XYZ file of N, CA and C in Angstrom:
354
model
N -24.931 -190.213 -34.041
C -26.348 -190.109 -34.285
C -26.896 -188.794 -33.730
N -26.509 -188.450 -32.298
C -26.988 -186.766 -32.061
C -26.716 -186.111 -33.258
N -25.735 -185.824 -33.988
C -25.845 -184.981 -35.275
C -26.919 -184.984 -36.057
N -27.597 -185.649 -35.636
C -28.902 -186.146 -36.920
C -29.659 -185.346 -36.213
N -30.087 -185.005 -34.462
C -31.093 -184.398 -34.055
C -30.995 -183.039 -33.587
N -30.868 -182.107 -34.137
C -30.259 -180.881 -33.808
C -31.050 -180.116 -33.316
N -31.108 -179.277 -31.941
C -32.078 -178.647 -31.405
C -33.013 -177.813 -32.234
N -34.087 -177.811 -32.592
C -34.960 -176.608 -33.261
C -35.619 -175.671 -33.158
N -34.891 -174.566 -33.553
C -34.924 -173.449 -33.211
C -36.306 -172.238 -34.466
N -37.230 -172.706 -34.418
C -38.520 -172.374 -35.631
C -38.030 -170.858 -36.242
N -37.663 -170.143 -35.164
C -37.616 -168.403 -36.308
C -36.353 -168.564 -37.432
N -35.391 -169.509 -36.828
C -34.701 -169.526 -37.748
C -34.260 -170.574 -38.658
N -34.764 -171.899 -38.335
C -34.946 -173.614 -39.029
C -35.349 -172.991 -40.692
N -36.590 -172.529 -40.499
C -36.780 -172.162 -41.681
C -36.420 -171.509 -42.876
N -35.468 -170.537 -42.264
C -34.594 -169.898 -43.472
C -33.493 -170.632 -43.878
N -32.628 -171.535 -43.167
C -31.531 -171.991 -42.883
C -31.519 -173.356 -44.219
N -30.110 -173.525 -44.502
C -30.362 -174.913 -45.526
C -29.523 -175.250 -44.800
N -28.229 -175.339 -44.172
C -27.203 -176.022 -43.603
C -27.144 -175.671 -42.341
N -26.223 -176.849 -41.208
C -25.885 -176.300 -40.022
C -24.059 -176.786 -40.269
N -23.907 -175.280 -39.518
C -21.632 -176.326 -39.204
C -22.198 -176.541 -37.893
N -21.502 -178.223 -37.781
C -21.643 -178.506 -36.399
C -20.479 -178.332 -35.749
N -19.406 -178.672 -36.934
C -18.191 -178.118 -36.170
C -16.580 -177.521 -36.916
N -15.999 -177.001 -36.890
C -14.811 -176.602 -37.839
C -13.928 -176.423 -37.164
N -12.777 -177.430 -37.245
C -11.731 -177.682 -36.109
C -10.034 -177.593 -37.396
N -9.297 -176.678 -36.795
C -8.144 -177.356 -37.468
C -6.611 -176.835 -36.648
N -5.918 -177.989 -36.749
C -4.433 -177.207 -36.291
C -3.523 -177.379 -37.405
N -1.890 -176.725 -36.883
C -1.029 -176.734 -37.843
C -0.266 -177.391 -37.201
N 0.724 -178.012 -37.626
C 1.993 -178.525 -36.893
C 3.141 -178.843 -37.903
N 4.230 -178.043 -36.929
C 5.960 -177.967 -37.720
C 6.550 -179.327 -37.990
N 6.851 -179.654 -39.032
C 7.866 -180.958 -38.859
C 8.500 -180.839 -39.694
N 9.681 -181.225 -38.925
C 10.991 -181.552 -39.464
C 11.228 -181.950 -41.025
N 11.714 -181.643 -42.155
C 12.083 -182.122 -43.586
C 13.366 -182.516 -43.891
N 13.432 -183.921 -44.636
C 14.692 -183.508 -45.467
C 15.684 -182.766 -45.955
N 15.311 -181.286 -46.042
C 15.570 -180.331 -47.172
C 16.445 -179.498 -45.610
N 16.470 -180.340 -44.068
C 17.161 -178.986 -43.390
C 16.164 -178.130 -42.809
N 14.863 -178.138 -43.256
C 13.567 -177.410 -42.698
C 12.882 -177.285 -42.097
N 11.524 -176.823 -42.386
C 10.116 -177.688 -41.408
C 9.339 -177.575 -43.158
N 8.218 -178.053 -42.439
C 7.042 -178.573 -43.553
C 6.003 -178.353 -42.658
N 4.712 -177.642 -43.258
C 3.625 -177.109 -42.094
C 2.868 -178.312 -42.728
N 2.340 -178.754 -41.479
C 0.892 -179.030 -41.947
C -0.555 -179.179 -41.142
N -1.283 -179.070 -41.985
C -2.599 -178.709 -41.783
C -3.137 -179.863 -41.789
N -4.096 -179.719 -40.844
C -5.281 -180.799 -40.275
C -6.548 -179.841 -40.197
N -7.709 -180.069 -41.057
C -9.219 -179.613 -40.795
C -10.087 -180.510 -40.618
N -10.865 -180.101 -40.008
C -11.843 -181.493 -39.431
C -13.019 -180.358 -40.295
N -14.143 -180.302 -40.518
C -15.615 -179.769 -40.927
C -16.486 -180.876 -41.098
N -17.385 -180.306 -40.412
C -18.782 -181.002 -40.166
C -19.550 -180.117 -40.348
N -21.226 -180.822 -41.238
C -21.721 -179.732 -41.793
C -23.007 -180.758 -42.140
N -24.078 -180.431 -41.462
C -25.531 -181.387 -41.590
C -26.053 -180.572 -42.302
N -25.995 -180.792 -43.942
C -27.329 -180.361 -45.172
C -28.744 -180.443 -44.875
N -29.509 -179.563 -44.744
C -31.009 -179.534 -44.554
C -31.450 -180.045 -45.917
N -31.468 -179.334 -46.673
C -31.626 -179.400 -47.965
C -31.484 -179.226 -49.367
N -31.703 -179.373 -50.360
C -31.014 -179.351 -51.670
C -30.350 -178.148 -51.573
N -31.416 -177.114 -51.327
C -30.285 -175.352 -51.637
C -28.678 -175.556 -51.457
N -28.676 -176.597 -50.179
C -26.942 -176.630 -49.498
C -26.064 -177.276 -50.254
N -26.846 -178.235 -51.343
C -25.866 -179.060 -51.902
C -24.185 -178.721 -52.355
N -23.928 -177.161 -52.490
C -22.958 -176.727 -53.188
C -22.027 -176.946 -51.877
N -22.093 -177.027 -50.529
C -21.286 -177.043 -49.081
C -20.729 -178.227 -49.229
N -21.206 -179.188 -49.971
C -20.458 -180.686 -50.152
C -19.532 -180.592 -51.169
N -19.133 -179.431 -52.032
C -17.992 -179.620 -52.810
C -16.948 -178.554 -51.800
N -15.465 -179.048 -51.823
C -14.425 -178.203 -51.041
C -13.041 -177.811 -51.937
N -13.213 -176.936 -52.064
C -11.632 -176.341 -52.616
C -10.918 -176.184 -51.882
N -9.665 -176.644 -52.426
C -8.189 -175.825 -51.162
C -7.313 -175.464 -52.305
N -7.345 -173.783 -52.216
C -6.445 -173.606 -52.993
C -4.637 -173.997 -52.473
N -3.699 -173.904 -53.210
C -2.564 -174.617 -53.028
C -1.316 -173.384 -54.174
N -0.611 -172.925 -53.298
C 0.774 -172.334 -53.970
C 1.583 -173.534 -54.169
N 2.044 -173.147 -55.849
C 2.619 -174.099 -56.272
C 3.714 -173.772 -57.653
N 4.290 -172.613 -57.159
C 5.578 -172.180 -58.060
C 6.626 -173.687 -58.062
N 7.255 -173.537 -59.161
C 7.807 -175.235 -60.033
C 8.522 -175.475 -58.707
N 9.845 -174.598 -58.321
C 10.552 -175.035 -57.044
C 9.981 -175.657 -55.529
N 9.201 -174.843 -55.702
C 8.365 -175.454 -54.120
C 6.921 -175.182 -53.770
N 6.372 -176.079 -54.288
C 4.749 -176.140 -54.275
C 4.221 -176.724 -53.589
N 3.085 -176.415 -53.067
C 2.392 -177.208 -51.808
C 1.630 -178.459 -52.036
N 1.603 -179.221 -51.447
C 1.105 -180.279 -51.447
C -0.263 -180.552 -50.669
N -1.052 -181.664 -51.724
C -2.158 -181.893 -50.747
C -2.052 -183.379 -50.499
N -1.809 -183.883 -49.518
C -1.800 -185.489 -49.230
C -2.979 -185.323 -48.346
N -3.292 -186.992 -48.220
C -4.003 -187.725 -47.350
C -4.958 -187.198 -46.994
N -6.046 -187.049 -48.008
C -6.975 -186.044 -47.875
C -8.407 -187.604 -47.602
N -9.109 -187.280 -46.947
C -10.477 -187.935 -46.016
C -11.762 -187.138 -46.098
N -12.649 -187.836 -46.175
C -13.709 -186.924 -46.424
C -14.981 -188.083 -46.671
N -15.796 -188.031 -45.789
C -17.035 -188.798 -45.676
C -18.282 -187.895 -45.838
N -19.787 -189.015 -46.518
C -20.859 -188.412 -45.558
C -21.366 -189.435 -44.946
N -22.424 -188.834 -44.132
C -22.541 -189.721 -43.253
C -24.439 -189.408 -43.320
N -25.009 -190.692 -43.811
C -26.485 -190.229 -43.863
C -27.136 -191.500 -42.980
N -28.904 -190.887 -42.661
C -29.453 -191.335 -41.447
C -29.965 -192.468 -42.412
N -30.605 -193.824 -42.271
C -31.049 -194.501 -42.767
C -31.865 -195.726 -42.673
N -32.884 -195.507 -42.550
C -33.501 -197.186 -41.570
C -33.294 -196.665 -40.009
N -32.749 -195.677 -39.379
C -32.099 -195.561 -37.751
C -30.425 -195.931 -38.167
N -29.867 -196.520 -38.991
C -28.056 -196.663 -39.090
C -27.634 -195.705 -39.603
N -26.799 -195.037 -39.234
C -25.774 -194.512 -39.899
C -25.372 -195.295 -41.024
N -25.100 -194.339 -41.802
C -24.157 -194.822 -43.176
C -23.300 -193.931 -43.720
N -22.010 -194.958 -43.837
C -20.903 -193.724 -44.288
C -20.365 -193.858 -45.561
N -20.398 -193.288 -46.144
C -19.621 -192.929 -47.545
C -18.345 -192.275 -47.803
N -17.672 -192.999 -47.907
C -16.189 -192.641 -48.137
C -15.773 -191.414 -49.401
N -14.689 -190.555 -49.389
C -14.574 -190.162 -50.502
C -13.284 -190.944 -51.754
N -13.676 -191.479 -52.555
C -12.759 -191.863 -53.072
C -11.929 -191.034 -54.097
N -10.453 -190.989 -53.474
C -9.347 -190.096 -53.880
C -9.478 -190.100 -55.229
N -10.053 -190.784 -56.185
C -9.275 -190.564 -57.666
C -10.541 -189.857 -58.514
N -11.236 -188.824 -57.151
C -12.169 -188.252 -57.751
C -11.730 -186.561 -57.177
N -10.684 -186.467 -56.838
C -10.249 -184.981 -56.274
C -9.308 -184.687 -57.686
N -9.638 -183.483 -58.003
C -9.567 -183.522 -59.258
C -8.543 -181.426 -59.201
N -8.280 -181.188 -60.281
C -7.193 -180.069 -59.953
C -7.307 -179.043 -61.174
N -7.413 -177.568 -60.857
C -7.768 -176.992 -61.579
C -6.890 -176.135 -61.013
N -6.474 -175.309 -62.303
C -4.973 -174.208 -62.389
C -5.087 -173.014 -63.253
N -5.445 -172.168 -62.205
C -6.361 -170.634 -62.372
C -5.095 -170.336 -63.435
N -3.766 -169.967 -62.742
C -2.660 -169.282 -63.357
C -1.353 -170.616 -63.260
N -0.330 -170.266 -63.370
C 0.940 -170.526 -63.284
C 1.809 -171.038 -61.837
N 1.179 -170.188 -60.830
C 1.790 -170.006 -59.835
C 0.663 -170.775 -58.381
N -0.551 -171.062 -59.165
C -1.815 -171.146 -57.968
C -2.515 -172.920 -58.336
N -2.879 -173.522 -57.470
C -3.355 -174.840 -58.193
C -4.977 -174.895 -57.104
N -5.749 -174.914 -57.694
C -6.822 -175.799 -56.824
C -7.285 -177.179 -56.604
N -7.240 -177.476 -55.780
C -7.612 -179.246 -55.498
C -9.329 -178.880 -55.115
N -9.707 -180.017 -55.760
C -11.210 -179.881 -55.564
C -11.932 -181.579 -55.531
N -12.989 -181.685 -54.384
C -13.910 -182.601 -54.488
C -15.110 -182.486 -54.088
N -16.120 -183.509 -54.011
C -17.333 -183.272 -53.709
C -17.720 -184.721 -53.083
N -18.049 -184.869 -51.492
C -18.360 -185.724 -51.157
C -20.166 -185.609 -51.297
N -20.623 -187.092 -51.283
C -21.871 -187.245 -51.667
C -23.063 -187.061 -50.824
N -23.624 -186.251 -51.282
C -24.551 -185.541 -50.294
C -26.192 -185.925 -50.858
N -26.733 -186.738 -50.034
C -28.089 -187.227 -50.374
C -29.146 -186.469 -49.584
């Protein structure tokens, strides 16, 4: 719920449509089948919409290399919003069979969604 009350700061509240509250990510090696490692990535982003202008911050691309032999993968992908309501929180899940994939060239893939931003 503090995310909802964010200190206000007037010279600049007003120009502003979004705040990041926070952008966190690590990598970590693990072990593969194949004899290898396999990286992977963990991002956390948090991001309180002021208003409509921001709406476009609720859609996220990750682009993804993806030549036929060994292409990257996007698993287990999460993604909520979380709006104020009555005083409750409410969370909105993203549901996976709405991340959807677009393929600039041959060699490049984008994964794309848009969690719901009210």
């Amino acid at each position: 719920v503090s995310d909802f009350n964010l200190p206000t700061i007037t010279a600049v509240d007003r120009n502003i449509n979004a705040v990041v509250v926070s952008d966190v990510g690590t990598i970590r090696f693990i072990g593969n089948r194949k004899g290898w490692f396999t990286l992977a990535y963990q991002w956390n982003t948090r991001i309180k919409i002021l208003n409509n202008r921001a709406f476009s911050l609720a859609t996220v691309e990750i682009p993804l290399y993806a030549p036929k032999d060994s292409p990257e993968m996007l698993m287990n992908v999460k993604a909520s919003t979380y709006n104020l309501e009555n005083g409750h929180v409410i969370e909105t899940s993203l549901d996976n069979k709405t991340v959807f994939e677009d393929r600039p060239d041959r060699e490049y893939i984008g994964k794309k969604f848009t969690v719901r931003a009210t």
